[in-house]
CSV table of C-alpha atoms in Angstrom, one decimal:
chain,number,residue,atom,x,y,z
A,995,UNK,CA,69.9,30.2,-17.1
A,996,UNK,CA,70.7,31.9,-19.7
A,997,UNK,CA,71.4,31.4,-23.4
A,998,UNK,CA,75.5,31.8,-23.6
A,999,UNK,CA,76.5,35.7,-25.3
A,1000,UNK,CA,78.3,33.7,-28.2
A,1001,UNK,CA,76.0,33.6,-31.4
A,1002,UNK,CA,72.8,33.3,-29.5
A,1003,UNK,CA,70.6,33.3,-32.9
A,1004,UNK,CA,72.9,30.2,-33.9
A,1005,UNK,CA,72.2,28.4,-31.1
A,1006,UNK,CA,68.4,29.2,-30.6
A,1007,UNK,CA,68.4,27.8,-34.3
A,1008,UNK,CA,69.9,24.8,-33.8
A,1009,UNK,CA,68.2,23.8,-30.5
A,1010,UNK,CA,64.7,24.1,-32.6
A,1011,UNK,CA,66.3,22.2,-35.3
A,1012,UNK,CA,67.1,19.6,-33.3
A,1013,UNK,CA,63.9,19.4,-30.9
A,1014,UNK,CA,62.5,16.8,-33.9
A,1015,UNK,CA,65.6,14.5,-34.2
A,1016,UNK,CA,63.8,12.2,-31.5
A,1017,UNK,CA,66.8,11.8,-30.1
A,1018,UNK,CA,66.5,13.4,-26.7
A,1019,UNK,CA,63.3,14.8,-25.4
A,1020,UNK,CA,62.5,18.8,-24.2
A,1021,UNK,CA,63.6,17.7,-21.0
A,1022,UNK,CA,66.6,16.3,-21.5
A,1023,UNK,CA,67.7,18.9,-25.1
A,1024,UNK,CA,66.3,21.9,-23.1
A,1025,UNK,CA,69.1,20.9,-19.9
A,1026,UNK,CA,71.8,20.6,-22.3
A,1027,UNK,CA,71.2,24.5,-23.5
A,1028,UNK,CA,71.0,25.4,-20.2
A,1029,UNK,CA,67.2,26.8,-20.5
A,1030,UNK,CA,63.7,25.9,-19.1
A,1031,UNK,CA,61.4,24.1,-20.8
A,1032,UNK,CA,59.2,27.7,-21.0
A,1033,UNK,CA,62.0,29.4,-22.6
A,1034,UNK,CA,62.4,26.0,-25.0
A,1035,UNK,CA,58.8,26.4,-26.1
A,1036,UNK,CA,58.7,30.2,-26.6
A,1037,UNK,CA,61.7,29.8,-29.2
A,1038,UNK,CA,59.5,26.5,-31.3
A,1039,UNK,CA,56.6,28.9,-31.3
A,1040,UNK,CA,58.3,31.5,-32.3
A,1041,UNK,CA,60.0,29.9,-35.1
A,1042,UNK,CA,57.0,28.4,-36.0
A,1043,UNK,CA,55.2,31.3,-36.6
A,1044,UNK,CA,58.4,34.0,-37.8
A,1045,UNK,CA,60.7,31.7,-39.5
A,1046,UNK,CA,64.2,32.7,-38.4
A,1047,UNK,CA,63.3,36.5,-37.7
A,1048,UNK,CA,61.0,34.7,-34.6
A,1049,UNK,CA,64.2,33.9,-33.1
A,1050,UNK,CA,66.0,37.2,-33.1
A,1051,UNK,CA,66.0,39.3,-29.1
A,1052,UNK,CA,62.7,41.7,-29.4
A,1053,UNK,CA,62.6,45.1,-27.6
A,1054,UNK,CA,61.7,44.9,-24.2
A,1055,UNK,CA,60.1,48.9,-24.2
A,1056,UNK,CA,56.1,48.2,-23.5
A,1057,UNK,CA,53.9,48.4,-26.6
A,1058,UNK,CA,52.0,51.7,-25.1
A,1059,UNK,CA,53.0,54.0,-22.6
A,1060,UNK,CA,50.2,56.3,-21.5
A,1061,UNK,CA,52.6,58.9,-19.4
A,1062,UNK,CA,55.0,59.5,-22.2
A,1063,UNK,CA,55.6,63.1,-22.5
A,1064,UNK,CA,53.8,64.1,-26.4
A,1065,UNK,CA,55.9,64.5,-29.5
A,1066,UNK,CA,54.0,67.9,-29.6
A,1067,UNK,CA,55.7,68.7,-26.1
A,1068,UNK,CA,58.7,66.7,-27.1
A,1069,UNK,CA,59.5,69.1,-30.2
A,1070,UNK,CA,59.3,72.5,-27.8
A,1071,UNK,CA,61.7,70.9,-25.8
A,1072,UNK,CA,63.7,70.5,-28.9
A,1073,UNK,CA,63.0,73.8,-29.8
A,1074,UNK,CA,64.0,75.2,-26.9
A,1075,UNK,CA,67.1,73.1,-26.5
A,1076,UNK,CA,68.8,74.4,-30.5
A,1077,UNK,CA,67.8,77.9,-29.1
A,1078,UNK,CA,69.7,78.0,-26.1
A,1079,UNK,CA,72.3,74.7,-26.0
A,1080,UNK,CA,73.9,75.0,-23.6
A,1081,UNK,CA,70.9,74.9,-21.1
A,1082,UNK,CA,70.0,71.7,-19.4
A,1083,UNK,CA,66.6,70.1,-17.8
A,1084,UNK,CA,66.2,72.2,-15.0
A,1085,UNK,CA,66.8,75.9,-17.1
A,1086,UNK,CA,64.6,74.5,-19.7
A,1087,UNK,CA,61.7,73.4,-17.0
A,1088,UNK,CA,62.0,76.8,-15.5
A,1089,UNK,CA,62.3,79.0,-18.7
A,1090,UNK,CA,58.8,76.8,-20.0
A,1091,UNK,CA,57.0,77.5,-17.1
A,1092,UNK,CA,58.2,81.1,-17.3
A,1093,UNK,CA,56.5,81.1,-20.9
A,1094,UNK,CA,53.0,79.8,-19.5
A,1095,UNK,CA,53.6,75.8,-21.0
A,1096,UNK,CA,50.7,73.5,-19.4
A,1097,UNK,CA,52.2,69.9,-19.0
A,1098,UNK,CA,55.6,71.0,-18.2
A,1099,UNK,CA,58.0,67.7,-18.0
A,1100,UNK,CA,60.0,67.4,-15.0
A,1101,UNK,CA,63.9,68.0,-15.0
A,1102,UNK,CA,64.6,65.0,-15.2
A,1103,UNK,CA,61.9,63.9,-18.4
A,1104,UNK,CA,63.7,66.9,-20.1
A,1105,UNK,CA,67.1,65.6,-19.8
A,1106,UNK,CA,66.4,62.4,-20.8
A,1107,UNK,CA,64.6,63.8,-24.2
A,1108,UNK,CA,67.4,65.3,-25.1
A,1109,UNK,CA,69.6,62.4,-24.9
A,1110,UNK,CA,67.0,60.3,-26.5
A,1111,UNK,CA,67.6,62.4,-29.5
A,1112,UNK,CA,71.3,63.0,-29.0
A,1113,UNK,CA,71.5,66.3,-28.2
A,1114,UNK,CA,72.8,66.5,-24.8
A,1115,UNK,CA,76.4,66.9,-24.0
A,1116,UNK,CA,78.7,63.8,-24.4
A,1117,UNK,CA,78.2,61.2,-21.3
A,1118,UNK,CA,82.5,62.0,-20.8
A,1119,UNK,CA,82.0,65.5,-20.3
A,1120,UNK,CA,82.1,66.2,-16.5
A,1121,UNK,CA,80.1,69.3,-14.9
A,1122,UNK,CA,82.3,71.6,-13.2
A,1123,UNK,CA,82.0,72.0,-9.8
A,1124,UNK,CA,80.8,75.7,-8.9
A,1125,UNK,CA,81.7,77.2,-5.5
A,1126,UNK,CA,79.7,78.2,-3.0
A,1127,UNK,CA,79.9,82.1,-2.7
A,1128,UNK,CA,78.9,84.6,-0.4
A,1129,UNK,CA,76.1,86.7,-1.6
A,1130,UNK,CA,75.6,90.5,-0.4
A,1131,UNK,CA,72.1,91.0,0.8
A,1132,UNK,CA,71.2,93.3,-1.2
A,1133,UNK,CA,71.5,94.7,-5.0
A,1134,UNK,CA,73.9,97.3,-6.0
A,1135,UNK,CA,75.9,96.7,-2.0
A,1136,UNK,CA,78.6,95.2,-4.3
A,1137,UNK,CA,79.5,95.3,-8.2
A,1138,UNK,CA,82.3,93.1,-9.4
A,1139,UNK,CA,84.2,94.5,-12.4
A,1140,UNK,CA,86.9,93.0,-14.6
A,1141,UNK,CA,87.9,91.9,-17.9
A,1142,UNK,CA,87.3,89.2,-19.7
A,1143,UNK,CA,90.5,88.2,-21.5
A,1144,UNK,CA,90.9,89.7,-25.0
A,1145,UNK,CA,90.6,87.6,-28.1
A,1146,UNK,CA,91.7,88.3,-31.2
A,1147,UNK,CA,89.1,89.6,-34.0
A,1148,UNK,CA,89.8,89.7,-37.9
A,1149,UNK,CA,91.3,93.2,-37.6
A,1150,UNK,CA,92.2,94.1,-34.1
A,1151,UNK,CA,91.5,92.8,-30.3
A,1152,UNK,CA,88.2,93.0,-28.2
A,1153,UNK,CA,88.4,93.5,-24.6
A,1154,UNK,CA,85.7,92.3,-23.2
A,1155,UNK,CA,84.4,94.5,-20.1
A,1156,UNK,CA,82.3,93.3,-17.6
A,1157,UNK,CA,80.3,94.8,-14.5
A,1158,UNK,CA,78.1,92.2,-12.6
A,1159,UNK,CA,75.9,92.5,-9.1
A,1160,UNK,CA,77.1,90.5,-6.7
A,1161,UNK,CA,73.3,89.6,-4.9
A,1162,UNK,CA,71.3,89.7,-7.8
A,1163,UNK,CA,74.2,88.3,-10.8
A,1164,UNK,CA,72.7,91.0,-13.0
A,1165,UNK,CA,75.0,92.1,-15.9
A,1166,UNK,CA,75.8,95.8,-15.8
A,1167,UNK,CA,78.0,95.8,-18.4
A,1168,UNK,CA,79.4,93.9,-21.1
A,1169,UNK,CA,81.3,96.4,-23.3
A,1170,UNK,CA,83.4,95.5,-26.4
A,1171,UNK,CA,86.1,97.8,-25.6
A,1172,UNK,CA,89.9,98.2,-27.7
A,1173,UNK,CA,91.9,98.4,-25.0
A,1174,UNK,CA,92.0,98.5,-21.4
A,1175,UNK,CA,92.6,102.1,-20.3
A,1176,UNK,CA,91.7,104.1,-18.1
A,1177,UNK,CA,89.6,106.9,-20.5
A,1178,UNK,CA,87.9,103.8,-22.3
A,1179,UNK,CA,86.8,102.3,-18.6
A,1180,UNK,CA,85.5,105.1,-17.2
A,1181,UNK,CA,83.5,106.1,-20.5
A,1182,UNK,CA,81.7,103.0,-19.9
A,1183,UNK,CA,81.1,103.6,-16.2
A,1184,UNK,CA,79.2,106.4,-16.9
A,1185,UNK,CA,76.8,105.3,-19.2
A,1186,UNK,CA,76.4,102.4,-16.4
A,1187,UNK,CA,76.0,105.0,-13.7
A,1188,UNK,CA,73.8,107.0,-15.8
A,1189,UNK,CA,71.4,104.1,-16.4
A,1190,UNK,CA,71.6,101.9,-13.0
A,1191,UNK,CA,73.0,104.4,-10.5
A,1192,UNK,CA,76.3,104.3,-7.9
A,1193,UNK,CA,76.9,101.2,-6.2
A,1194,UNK,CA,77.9,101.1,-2.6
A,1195,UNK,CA,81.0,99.3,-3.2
A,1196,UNK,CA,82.5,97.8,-6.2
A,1197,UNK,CA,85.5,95.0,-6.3
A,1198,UNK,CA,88.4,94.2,-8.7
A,1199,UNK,CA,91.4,92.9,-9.5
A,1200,UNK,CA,95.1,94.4,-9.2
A,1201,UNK,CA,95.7,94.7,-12.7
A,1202,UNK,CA,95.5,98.0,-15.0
A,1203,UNK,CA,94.1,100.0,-15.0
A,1204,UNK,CA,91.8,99.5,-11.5
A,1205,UNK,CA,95.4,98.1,-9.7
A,1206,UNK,CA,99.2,99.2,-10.0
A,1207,UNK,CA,102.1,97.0,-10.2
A,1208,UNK,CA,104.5,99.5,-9.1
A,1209,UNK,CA,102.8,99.1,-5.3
A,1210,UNK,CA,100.1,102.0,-5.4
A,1211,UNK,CA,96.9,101.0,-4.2
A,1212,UNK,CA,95.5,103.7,-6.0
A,1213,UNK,CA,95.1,104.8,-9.7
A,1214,UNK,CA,93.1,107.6,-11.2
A,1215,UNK,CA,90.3,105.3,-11.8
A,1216,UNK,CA,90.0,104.0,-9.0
A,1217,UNK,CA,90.3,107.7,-7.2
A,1218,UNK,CA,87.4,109.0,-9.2
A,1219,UNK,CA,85.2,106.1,-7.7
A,1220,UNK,CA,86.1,107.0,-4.3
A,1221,UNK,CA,85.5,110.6,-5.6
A,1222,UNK,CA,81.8,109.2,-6.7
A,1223,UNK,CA,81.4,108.2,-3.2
A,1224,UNK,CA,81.7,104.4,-4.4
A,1225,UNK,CA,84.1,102.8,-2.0
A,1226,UNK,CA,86.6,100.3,-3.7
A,1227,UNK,CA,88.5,97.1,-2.9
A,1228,UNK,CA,90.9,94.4,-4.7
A,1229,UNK,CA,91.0,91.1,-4.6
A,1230,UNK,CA,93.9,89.1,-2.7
A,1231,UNK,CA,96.3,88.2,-5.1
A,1232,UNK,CA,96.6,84.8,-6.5
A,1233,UNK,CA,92.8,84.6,-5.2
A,1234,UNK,CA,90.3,84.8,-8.5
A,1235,UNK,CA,87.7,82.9,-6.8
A,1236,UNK,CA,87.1,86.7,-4.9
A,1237,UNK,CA,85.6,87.8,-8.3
A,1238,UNK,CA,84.2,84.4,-8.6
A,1239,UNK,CA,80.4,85.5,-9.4
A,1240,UNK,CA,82.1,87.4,-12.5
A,1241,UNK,CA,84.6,84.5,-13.2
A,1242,UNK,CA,81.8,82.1,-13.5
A,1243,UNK,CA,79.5,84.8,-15.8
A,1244,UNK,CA,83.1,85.0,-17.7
A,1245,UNK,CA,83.0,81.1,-18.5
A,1246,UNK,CA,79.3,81.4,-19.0
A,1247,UNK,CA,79.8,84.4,-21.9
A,1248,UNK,CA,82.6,82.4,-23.6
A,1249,UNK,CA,80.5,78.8,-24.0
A,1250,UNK,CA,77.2,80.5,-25.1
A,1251,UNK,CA,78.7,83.1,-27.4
A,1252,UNK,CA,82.4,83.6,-27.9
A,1253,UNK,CA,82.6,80.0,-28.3
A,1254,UNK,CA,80.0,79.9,-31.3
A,1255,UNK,CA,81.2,82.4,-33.5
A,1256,UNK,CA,84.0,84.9,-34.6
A,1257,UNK,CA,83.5,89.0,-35.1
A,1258,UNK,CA,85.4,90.4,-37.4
A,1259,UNK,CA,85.9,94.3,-35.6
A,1260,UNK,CA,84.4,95.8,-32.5
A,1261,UNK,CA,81.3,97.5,-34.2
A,1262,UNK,CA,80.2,93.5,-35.0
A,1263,UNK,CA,80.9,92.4,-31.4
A,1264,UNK,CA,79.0,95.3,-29.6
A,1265,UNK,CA,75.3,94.1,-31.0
A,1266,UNK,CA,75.5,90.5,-30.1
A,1267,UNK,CA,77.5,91.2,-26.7
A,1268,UNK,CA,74.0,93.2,-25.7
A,1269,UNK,CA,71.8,90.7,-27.5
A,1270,UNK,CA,73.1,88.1,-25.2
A,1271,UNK,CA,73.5,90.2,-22.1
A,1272,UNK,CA,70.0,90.9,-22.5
A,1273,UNK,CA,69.2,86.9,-22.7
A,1274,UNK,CA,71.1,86.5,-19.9
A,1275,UNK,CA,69.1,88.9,-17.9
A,1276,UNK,CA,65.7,88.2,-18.7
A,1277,UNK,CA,65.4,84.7,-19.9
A,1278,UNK,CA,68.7,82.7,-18.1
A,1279,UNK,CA,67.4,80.9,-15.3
A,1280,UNK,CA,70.2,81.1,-12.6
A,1281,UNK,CA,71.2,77.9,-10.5
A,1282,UNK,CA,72.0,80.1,-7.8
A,1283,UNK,CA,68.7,82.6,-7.8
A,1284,UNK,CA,66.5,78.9,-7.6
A,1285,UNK,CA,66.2,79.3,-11.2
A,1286,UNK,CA,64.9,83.2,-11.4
A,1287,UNK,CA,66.7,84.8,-14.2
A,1288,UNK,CA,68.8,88.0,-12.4
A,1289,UNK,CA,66.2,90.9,-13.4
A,1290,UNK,CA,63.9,89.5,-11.1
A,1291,UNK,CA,66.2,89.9,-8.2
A,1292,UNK,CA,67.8,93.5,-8.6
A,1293,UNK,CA,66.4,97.2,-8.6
A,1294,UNK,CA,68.4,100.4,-10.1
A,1295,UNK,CA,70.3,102.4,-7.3
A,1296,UNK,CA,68.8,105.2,-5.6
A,1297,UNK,CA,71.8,106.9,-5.4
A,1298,UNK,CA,72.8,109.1,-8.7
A,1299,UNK,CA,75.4,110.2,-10.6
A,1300,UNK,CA,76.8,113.6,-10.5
A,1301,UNK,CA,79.4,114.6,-13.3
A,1302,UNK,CA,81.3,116.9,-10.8
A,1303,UNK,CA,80.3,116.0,-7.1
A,1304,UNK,CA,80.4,118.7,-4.6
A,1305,UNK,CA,83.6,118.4,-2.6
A,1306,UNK,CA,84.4,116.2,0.7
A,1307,UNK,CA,84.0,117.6,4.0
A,1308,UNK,CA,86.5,115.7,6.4
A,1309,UNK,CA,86.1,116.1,10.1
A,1310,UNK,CA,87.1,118.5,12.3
A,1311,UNK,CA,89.4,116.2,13.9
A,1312,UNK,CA,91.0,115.8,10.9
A,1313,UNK,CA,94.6,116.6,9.7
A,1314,UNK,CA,94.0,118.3,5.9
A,1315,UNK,CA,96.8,118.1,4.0
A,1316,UNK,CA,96.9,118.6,-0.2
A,1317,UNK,CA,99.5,116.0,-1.9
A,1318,UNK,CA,102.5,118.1,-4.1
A,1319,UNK,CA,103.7,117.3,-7.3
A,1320,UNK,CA,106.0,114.9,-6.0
A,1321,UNK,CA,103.0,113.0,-4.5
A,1322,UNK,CA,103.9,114.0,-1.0
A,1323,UNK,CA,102.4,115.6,1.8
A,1324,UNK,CA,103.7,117.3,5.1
A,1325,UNK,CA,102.6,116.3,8.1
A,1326,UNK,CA,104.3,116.5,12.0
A,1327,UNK,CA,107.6,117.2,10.5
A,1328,UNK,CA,107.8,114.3,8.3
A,1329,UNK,CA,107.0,113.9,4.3
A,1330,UNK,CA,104.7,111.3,3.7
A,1331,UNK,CA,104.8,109.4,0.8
A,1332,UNK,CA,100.9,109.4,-1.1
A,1333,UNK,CA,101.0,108.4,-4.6
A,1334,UNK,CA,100.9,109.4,-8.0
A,1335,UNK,CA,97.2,109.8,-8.8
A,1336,UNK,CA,96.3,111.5,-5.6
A,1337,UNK,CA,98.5,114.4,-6.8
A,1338,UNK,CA,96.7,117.6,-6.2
A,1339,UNK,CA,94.3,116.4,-4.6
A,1340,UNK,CA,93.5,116.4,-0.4
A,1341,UNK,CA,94.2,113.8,2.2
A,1342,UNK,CA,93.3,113.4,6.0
A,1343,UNK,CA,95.3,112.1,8.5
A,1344,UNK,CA,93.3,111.1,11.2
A,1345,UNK,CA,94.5,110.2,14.9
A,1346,UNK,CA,93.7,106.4,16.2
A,1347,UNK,CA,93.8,106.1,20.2
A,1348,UNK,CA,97.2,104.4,19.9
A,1349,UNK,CA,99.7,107.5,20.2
A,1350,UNK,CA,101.4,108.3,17.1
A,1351,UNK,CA,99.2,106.2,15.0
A,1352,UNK,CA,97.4,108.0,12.2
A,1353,UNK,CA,95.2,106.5,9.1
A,1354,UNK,CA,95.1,108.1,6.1
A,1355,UNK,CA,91.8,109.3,4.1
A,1356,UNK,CA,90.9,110.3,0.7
A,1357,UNK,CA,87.7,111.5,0.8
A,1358,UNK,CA,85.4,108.3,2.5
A,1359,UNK,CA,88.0,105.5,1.7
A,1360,UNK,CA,91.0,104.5,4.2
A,1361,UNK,CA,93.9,104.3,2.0
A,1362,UNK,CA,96.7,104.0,4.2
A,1363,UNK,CA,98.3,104.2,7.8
A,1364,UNK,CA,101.5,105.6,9.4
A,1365,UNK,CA,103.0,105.2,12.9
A,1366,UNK,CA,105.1,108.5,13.5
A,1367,UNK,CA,106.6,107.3,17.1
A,1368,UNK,CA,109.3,104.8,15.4
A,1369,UNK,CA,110.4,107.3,12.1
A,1370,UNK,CA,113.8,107.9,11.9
A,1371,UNK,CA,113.6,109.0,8.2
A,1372,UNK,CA,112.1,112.8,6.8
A,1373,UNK,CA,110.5,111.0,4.1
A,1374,UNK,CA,108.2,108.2,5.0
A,1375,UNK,CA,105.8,105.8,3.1
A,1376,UNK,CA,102.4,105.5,3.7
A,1377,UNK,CA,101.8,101.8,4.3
A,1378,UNK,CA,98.4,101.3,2.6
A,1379,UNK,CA,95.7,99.0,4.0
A,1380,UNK,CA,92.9,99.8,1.4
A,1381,UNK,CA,91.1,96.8,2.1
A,1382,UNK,CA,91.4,93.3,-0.1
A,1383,UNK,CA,88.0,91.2,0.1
């Protein structure tokens, strides 16, 4: 059994103290502690030998351990770890491999290194769970774009923009912007476009300046992607997990950079928003990617940008109609309803085998549907049904 938890030095220390009273033999002492006569012995030699530091508890850890990872090994690790903290064992494995390390510590090894030296997170602080998304097959078939809430600088706000690939999770775009308009957006775009080429579809939100509250589907930004040849979608409402590749870089940007420090204007943001984008790129292993960092899985667009793209040929089938100043069009007697940024600017109407029954078309992008066979009004809205992913 046992020694009791209750001053366990004082009572090792009287036992051998009274081991040569001659009152009880070991036998008979050693019962009455509650220990074996081995155990009874141990604690006499002991003492004999140490005084009373021979009866303090010793460590238990073995004297060598041939498989220990080296300090020299250990101290990379540490290295590595005040470089980039907020990487665990498994980014860490990856990004030393990556460098050409021999004698690369598990995972596991890693994360128990850095709690032997106390620098991993607190035991109380609980991973959050990451969803399981669905992942386009290929690079640039969908770019999620968004903001990244603004936070306040020493003189001003920063509106963080960001563009990300859905297959490959590669950063397009992380632009310290002032505001959130549509001029300062589509500046940005271009110099995306320029670089990386047109997506085949890109995703957002129904805020400004990409969505309209007023019950539009369409804004001049969002028209001048379509014009690009970039087809365009928003997100169910009340549904961020639809951006969630974006969301979850959003969380990663603010705990290993906006979390750490504070910019005084945009001009300071700007150099260490592309300082870590590029980290995040190149040297980020990605849970998702099994550990690749994103540059490894993405390839610039083939398909270019053209400041003023030639303009759209509808089909012949087509009804053709150009939307007035008051953002109507006519069309089989009736005035339908289009929208403010489409002003100017040419629709089709296209018949559906259900009589009546027409979509509407700006350039390649559905943006709306009307059933002429139960209109009892001139004027008539067009019910859009631009698609939500």
């Amino acid at each position: 059994m046992p020694w009791k938890e209750v001053n366990t030095v004082d009572l090792r220390r009287e036992f051998v103290g009274l081991v040569g009273s001659g009152t009880l033999d070991m036998s008979a002492l050693c019962r009455r502690y509650g220990i074996s006569r081995k155990t009874g012995y141990k604690w006499l030699l002991r003492y004999a030998r140490e005084g009373d530091v021979g009866l303090l508890d010793r460590s238990r850890c073995p004297h060598h351990q041939p498989r220990r990872t080296s300090t020299a090994i250990e101290q990379v690790v540490l290295g590595l770890r005040q470089q980039y903290p907020d990487w665990g064992g498994r980014k860490l494995a990856r990004l030393m491999r990556d460098d050409g390390f021999c004698d690369i510590p598990s995972p596991s090894t890693i994360t128990q290194i850095l709690r032997r030296h106390g620098v991993l997170h607190r035991p109380d602080q609980t991973a959050q769970q990451n969803y399981i998304r669905f992942e386009h097959p290929h690079p640039n078939d969908l770019w999620q774009m968004d903001f990244k809430g603004a936070f306040r600088l020493s003189r001003g706000y920063c509106h963080p923009l960001t563009v990300l690939d859905d297959h490959s999770r590669f950063s397009l775009c992380l632009a310290a912007c002032g505001n959130e308009r549509t001029n300062t957006v589509k500046n940005q775009l271009i110099s995306v476009f320029q670089q990386y080429g047109l997506p085949n579809r890109m995703t957002m939100d129904n805020g400004s300046p990409w969505g309209s509250g007023t019950g539009e589907r369409l804004t001049q930004l969002t028209a001048w992607l379509i014009e690009q040849g970039i087809s365009v979608s928003h997100s169910r409402p009340y549904h961020p997990q639809t951006q969630g590749k974006d969301e979850r870089f959003h969380r990663t940007f603010k705990g290993e950079l906006l979390g750490r420090r504070s910019f005084t204007d945009l001009q300071q943001c700007q150099p260490a928003f592309d300082s870590w984008r590029h980290r995040y790129n190149t040297r980020r292993p990605h849970e998702s990617l099994n550990m690749d960092t994103p540059i490894k899985h993405y390839q610039p667009s083939s398909r270019s940008y053209q400041q003023s793209p030639p303009p759209y040929e509808y089909a012949p089938a087509d009804h053709v109609r150009k939307v007035g100043k008051n953002m109507t069009c006519g069309f089989k007697y009736y005035n339908v309803v289009i929208g403010q940024a489409l002003r100017g600017k040419y629709v089709a109407f296209r018949p559906t085998e259900e009589d009546g029954v027409y979509t509407i078309h700006y350039c390649h992008q559905r943006i709306g549907k009307i059933n002429l066979s139960n209109m009892s009004k001139r004027t008539v809205k067009n019910y859009n049904t631009m698609d939500r992913t």
